[in-house]
PDB file of C-alpha atoms in Angstrom:
ATOM      1  CA  GLN A   1       0.055  -0.207  -0.031  1.00  0.00           C
ATOM      2  CA  VAL A   2       2.898   2.629   1.054  1.00  0.00           C
ATOM      3  CA  HIS A   3       6.648   1.848  -0.238  1.00  0.00           C
ATOM      4  CA  LEU A   4       9.138   4.089   1.340  1.00  0.00           C
ATOM      5  CA  VAL A   5      13.362   4.256  -0.378  1.00  0.00           C
ATOM      6  CA  GLU A   6      15.273   6.062   1.611  1.00  0.00           C
ATOM      7  CA  SER A   7      18.504   7.887   0.190  1.00  0.00           C
ATOM      8  CA  GLY A   8      21.235  10.591   0.826  1.00  0.00           C
ATOM      9  CA  GLY A   9      23.466   8.449   2.943  1.00  0.00           C
ATOM     10  CA  GLY A  10      26.891   7.922   3.664  1.00  0.00           C
ATOM     11  CA  LEU A  11      30.774   8.984   5.505  1.00  0.00           C
ATOM     12  CA  VAL A  12      31.051  12.136   6.850  1.00  0.00           C
ATOM     13  CA  GLN A  13      33.397  13.916   9.588  1.00  0.00           C
ATOM     14  CA  ALA A  14      31.823  14.562  12.953  1.00  0.00           C
ATOM     15  CA  GLY A  15      30.383  18.236  12.941  1.00  0.00           C
ATOM     16  CA  GLY A  16      29.472  17.620   9.194  1.00  0.00           C
ATOM     17  CA  SER A  17      25.753  17.299   7.814  1.00  0.00           C
ATOM     18  CA  LEU A  18      23.909  15.061   5.858  1.00  0.00           C
ATOM     19  CA  ARG A  19      20.395  15.468   4.226  1.00  0.00           C
ATOM     20  CA  LEU A  20      18.477  11.871   4.025  1.00  0.00           C
ATOM     21  CA  SER A  21      15.740  11.738   1.925  1.00  0.00           C
ATOM     22  CA  CYS A  22      12.570   8.935   2.165  1.00  0.00           C
ATOM     23  CA  ALA A  23      10.398   8.932  -1.177  1.00  0.00           C
ATOM     24  CA  ALA A  24       6.971   7.928  -0.421  1.00  0.00           C
ATOM     25  CA  SER A  25       4.496   6.048  -2.895  1.00  0.00           C
ATOM     26  CA  GLY A  26       0.453   4.891  -2.668  1.00  0.00           C
ATOM     27  CA  ARG A  27      -2.105   6.601  -0.697  1.00  0.00           C
ATOM     28  CA  ILE A  28      -0.655   9.201   2.600  1.00  0.00           C
ATOM     29  CA  PHE A  29      -3.901   9.548   4.631  1.00  0.00           C
ATOM     30  CA  SER A  30      -3.929  12.415   6.604  1.00  0.00           C
ATOM     31  CA  THR A  31      -4.056  10.321   9.724  1.00  0.00           C
ATOM     32  CA  TYR A  32      -0.166   9.061   8.457  1.00  0.00           C
ATOM     33  CA  THR A  33       2.674  10.176  10.775  1.00  0.00           C
ATOM     34  CA  MET A  34       6.383   9.771   9.087  1.00  0.00           C
ATOM     35  CA  ALA A  35       9.038   8.926  10.607  1.00  0.00           C
ATOM     36  CA  TRP A  36      12.642   7.849  10.749  1.00  0.00           C
ATOM     37  CA  PHE A  37      14.595   5.270  12.910  1.00  0.00           C
ATOM     38  CA  ARG A  38      17.936   4.599  13.022  1.00  0.00           C
ATOM     39  CA  GLN A  39      19.983   0.896  14.258  1.00  0.00           C
ATOM     40  CA  ALA A  40      23.630   0.437  14.950  1.00  0.00           C
ATOM     41  CA  PRO A  41      24.636  -2.939  14.744  1.00  0.00           C
ATOM     42  CA  GLY A  42      24.462  -4.466  18.449  1.00  0.00           C
ATOM     43  CA  LYS A  43      22.346  -1.960  19.434  1.00  0.00           C
ATOM     44  CA  GLU A  44      18.297  -1.850  19.581  1.00  0.00           C
ATOM     45  CA  ARG A  45      16.199   0.409  17.116  1.00  0.00           C
ATOM     46  CA  GLU A  46      15.528   3.675  18.042  1.00  0.00           C
ATOM     47  CA  PHE A  47      13.583   6.479  17.662  1.00  0.00           C
ATOM     48  CA  VAL A  48      14.728   9.907  15.512  1.00  0.00           C
ATOM     49  CA  ALA A  49      12.273  11.950  14.341  1.00  0.00           C
ATOM     50  CA  ALA A  50       8.537  11.739  13.416  1.00  0.00           C
ATOM     51  CA  ILE A  51       6.332  13.913  10.810  1.00  0.00           C
ATOM     52  CA  LYS A  52       2.248  14.154  10.786  1.00  0.00           C
ATOM     53  CA  TRP A  53       1.784  13.996   7.169  1.00  0.00           C
ATOM     54  CA  THR A  54      -1.292  17.000   6.546  1.00  0.00           C
ATOM     55  CA  SER A  55       0.425  19.246   9.757  1.00  0.00           C
ATOM     56  CA  GLY A  56       4.337  19.420   9.415  1.00  0.00           C
ATOM     57  CA  LEU A  57       4.028  18.443  13.769  1.00  0.00           C
ATOM     58  CA  THR A  58       7.353  17.236  14.598  1.00  0.00           C
ATOM     59  CA  ARG A  59       8.407  15.480  17.428  1.00  0.00           C
ATOM     60  CA  TYR A  60      12.244  14.094  17.903  1.00  0.00           C
ATOM     61  CA  ALA A  61      13.888  12.253  20.093  1.00  0.00           C
ATOM     62  CA  ASP A  62      16.008  14.259  23.111  1.00  0.00           C
ATOM     63  CA  SER A  63      19.486  12.798  21.693  1.00  0.00           C
ATOM     64  CA  VAL A  64      18.937  14.461  18.404  1.00  0.00           C
ATOM     65  CA  LEU A  65      17.009  17.639  19.286  1.00  0.00           C
ATOM     66  CA  GLY A  66      18.341  21.106  18.189  1.00  0.00           C
ATOM     67  CA  ARG A  67      21.040  19.123  15.420  1.00  0.00           C
ATOM     68  CA  PHE A  68      18.438  16.814  13.434  1.00  0.00           C
ATOM     69  CA  THR A  69      15.496  18.717  11.294  1.00  0.00           C
ATOM     70  CA  ILE A  70      12.542  16.702   9.909  1.00  0.00           C
ATOM     71  CA  SER A  71      10.320  18.173   7.101  1.00  0.00           C
ATOM     72  CA  ARG A  72       8.072  16.437   4.486  1.00  0.00           C
ATOM     73  CA  ASP A  73       7.398  17.839   0.977  1.00  0.00           C
ATOM     74  CA  SER A  74       3.651  17.002   0.394  1.00  0.00           C
ATOM     75  CA  ALA A  75       3.824  17.356  -3.815  1.00  0.00           C
ATOM     76  CA  LYS A  76       6.683  15.707  -4.101  1.00  0.00           C
ATOM     77  CA  GLY A  77       5.143  12.646  -1.219  1.00  0.00           C
ATOM     78  CA  THR A  78       9.118  12.851  -0.117  1.00  0.00           C
ATOM     79  CA  VAL A  79      10.394  13.044   3.395  1.00  0.00           C
ATOM     80  CA  TYR A  80      13.446  14.276   4.665  1.00  0.00           C
ATOM     81  CA  LEU A  81      16.099  14.422   7.529  1.00  0.00           C
ATOM     82  CA  GLN A  82      18.681  17.211   7.981  1.00  0.00           C
ATOM     83  CA  MET A  83      21.419  16.482  10.176  1.00  0.00           C
ATOM     84  CA  ASN A  84      24.159  19.028  11.484  1.00  0.00           C
ATOM     85  CA  SER A  85      26.700  18.592  13.776  1.00  0.00           C
ATOM     86  CA  LEU A  86      26.864  15.052  13.771  1.00  0.00           C
ATOM     87  CA  LYS A  87      28.604  13.359  16.210  1.00  0.00           C
ATOM     88  CA  PRO A  88      30.257   9.275  16.074  1.00  0.00           C
ATOM     89  CA  ASP A  89      27.267   7.711  17.944  1.00  0.00           C
ATOM     90  CA  ASP A  90      25.296   8.902  15.179  1.00  0.00           C
ATOM     91  CA  THR A  91      26.590   6.110  12.851  1.00  0.00           C
ATOM     92  CA  ALA A  92      23.633   3.796  11.943  1.00  0.00           C
ATOM     93  CA  VAL A  93      21.265   2.497   9.940  1.00  0.00           C
ATOM     94  CA  TYR A  94      18.109   5.318   8.984  1.00  0.00           C
ATOM     95  CA  HIS A  95      15.081   3.987   8.455  1.00  0.00           C
ATOM     96  CA  CYS A  96      11.467   5.217   7.408  1.00  0.00           C
ATOM     97  CA  ALA A  97       8.507   4.674   8.130  1.00  0.00           C
ATOM     98  CA  ALA A  98       4.619   4.896   8.061  1.00  0.00           C
ATOM     99  CA  ALA A  99       2.228   4.576  10.521  1.00  0.00           C
ATOM    100  CA  SER A 100      -1.987   5.049   9.953  1.00  0.00           C
ATOM    101  CA  SER A 101      -2.217   6.924  13.076  1.00  0.00           C
ATOM    102  CA  GLY A 102      -0.246   8.050  16.448  1.00  0.00           C
ATOM    103  CA  TRP A 103       2.948   9.178  17.524  1.00  0.00           C
ATOM    104  CA  ASN A 104       3.827   6.041  18.646  1.00  0.00           C
ATOM    105  CA  GLY A 105       2.755   3.533  15.740  1.00  0.00           C
ATOM    106  CA  PRO A 106       2.080   1.056  15.168  1.00  0.00           C
ATOM    107  CA  TYR A 107       4.324   1.291  12.099  1.00  0.00           C
ATOM    108  CA  GLY A 108       3.602  -1.199   9.730  1.00  0.00           C
ATOM    109  CA  TYR A 109       5.246   0.232   6.781  1.00  0.00           C
ATOM    110  CA  TRP A 110       9.355   0.396   6.752  1.00  0.00           C
ATOM    111  CA  GLY A 111      11.920   1.394   3.797  1.00  0.00           C
ATOM    112  CA  GLN A 112      15.317  -0.574   3.096  1.00  0.00           C
ATOM    113  CA  GLY A 113      17.386   1.334   4.941  1.00  0.00           C
ATOM    114  CA  THR A 114      20.710   4.141   4.332  1.00  0.00           C
ATOM    115  CA  GLN A 115      24.163   3.587   6.138  1.00  0.00           C
ATOM    116  CA  VAL A 116      25.175   6.421   7.695  1.00  0.00           C
ATOM    117  CA  THR A 117      28.793   6.455   9.457  1.00  0.00           C
ATOM    118  CA  VAL A 118      30.298   9.761  10.528  1.00  0.00           C
ATOM    119  CA  SER A 119      34.117   9.556  11.788  1.00  0.00           C
ATOM    120  CA  SER A 120      35.772  10.988  14.518  1.00  0.00           C
TER     121      SER A 120
END
């Protein structure tokens, strides 16, 4: 029903920036929440940021607040994650996800992920 494809990952030095994109195809309903999650090797998946598709209201994990910005272009069906002041601890595979309602999901649609690596 909803297909998500991430892009924009790469290798950057600490303090640098990256912009991730999530292209969504299929019907996006007004109640949908779009989010970014990340998972590093040996660690559990963690929430990064989320945005309400229609209103643009956002929510962030404390660890990225003030450094990351989530946004969306409704006309293009694309969600973005602007990442500034990157730290080595930000290194992970970043996944885009969609929930039919609510900040806490359930998130039923997932992209394949894009690798972000931050060096010291």
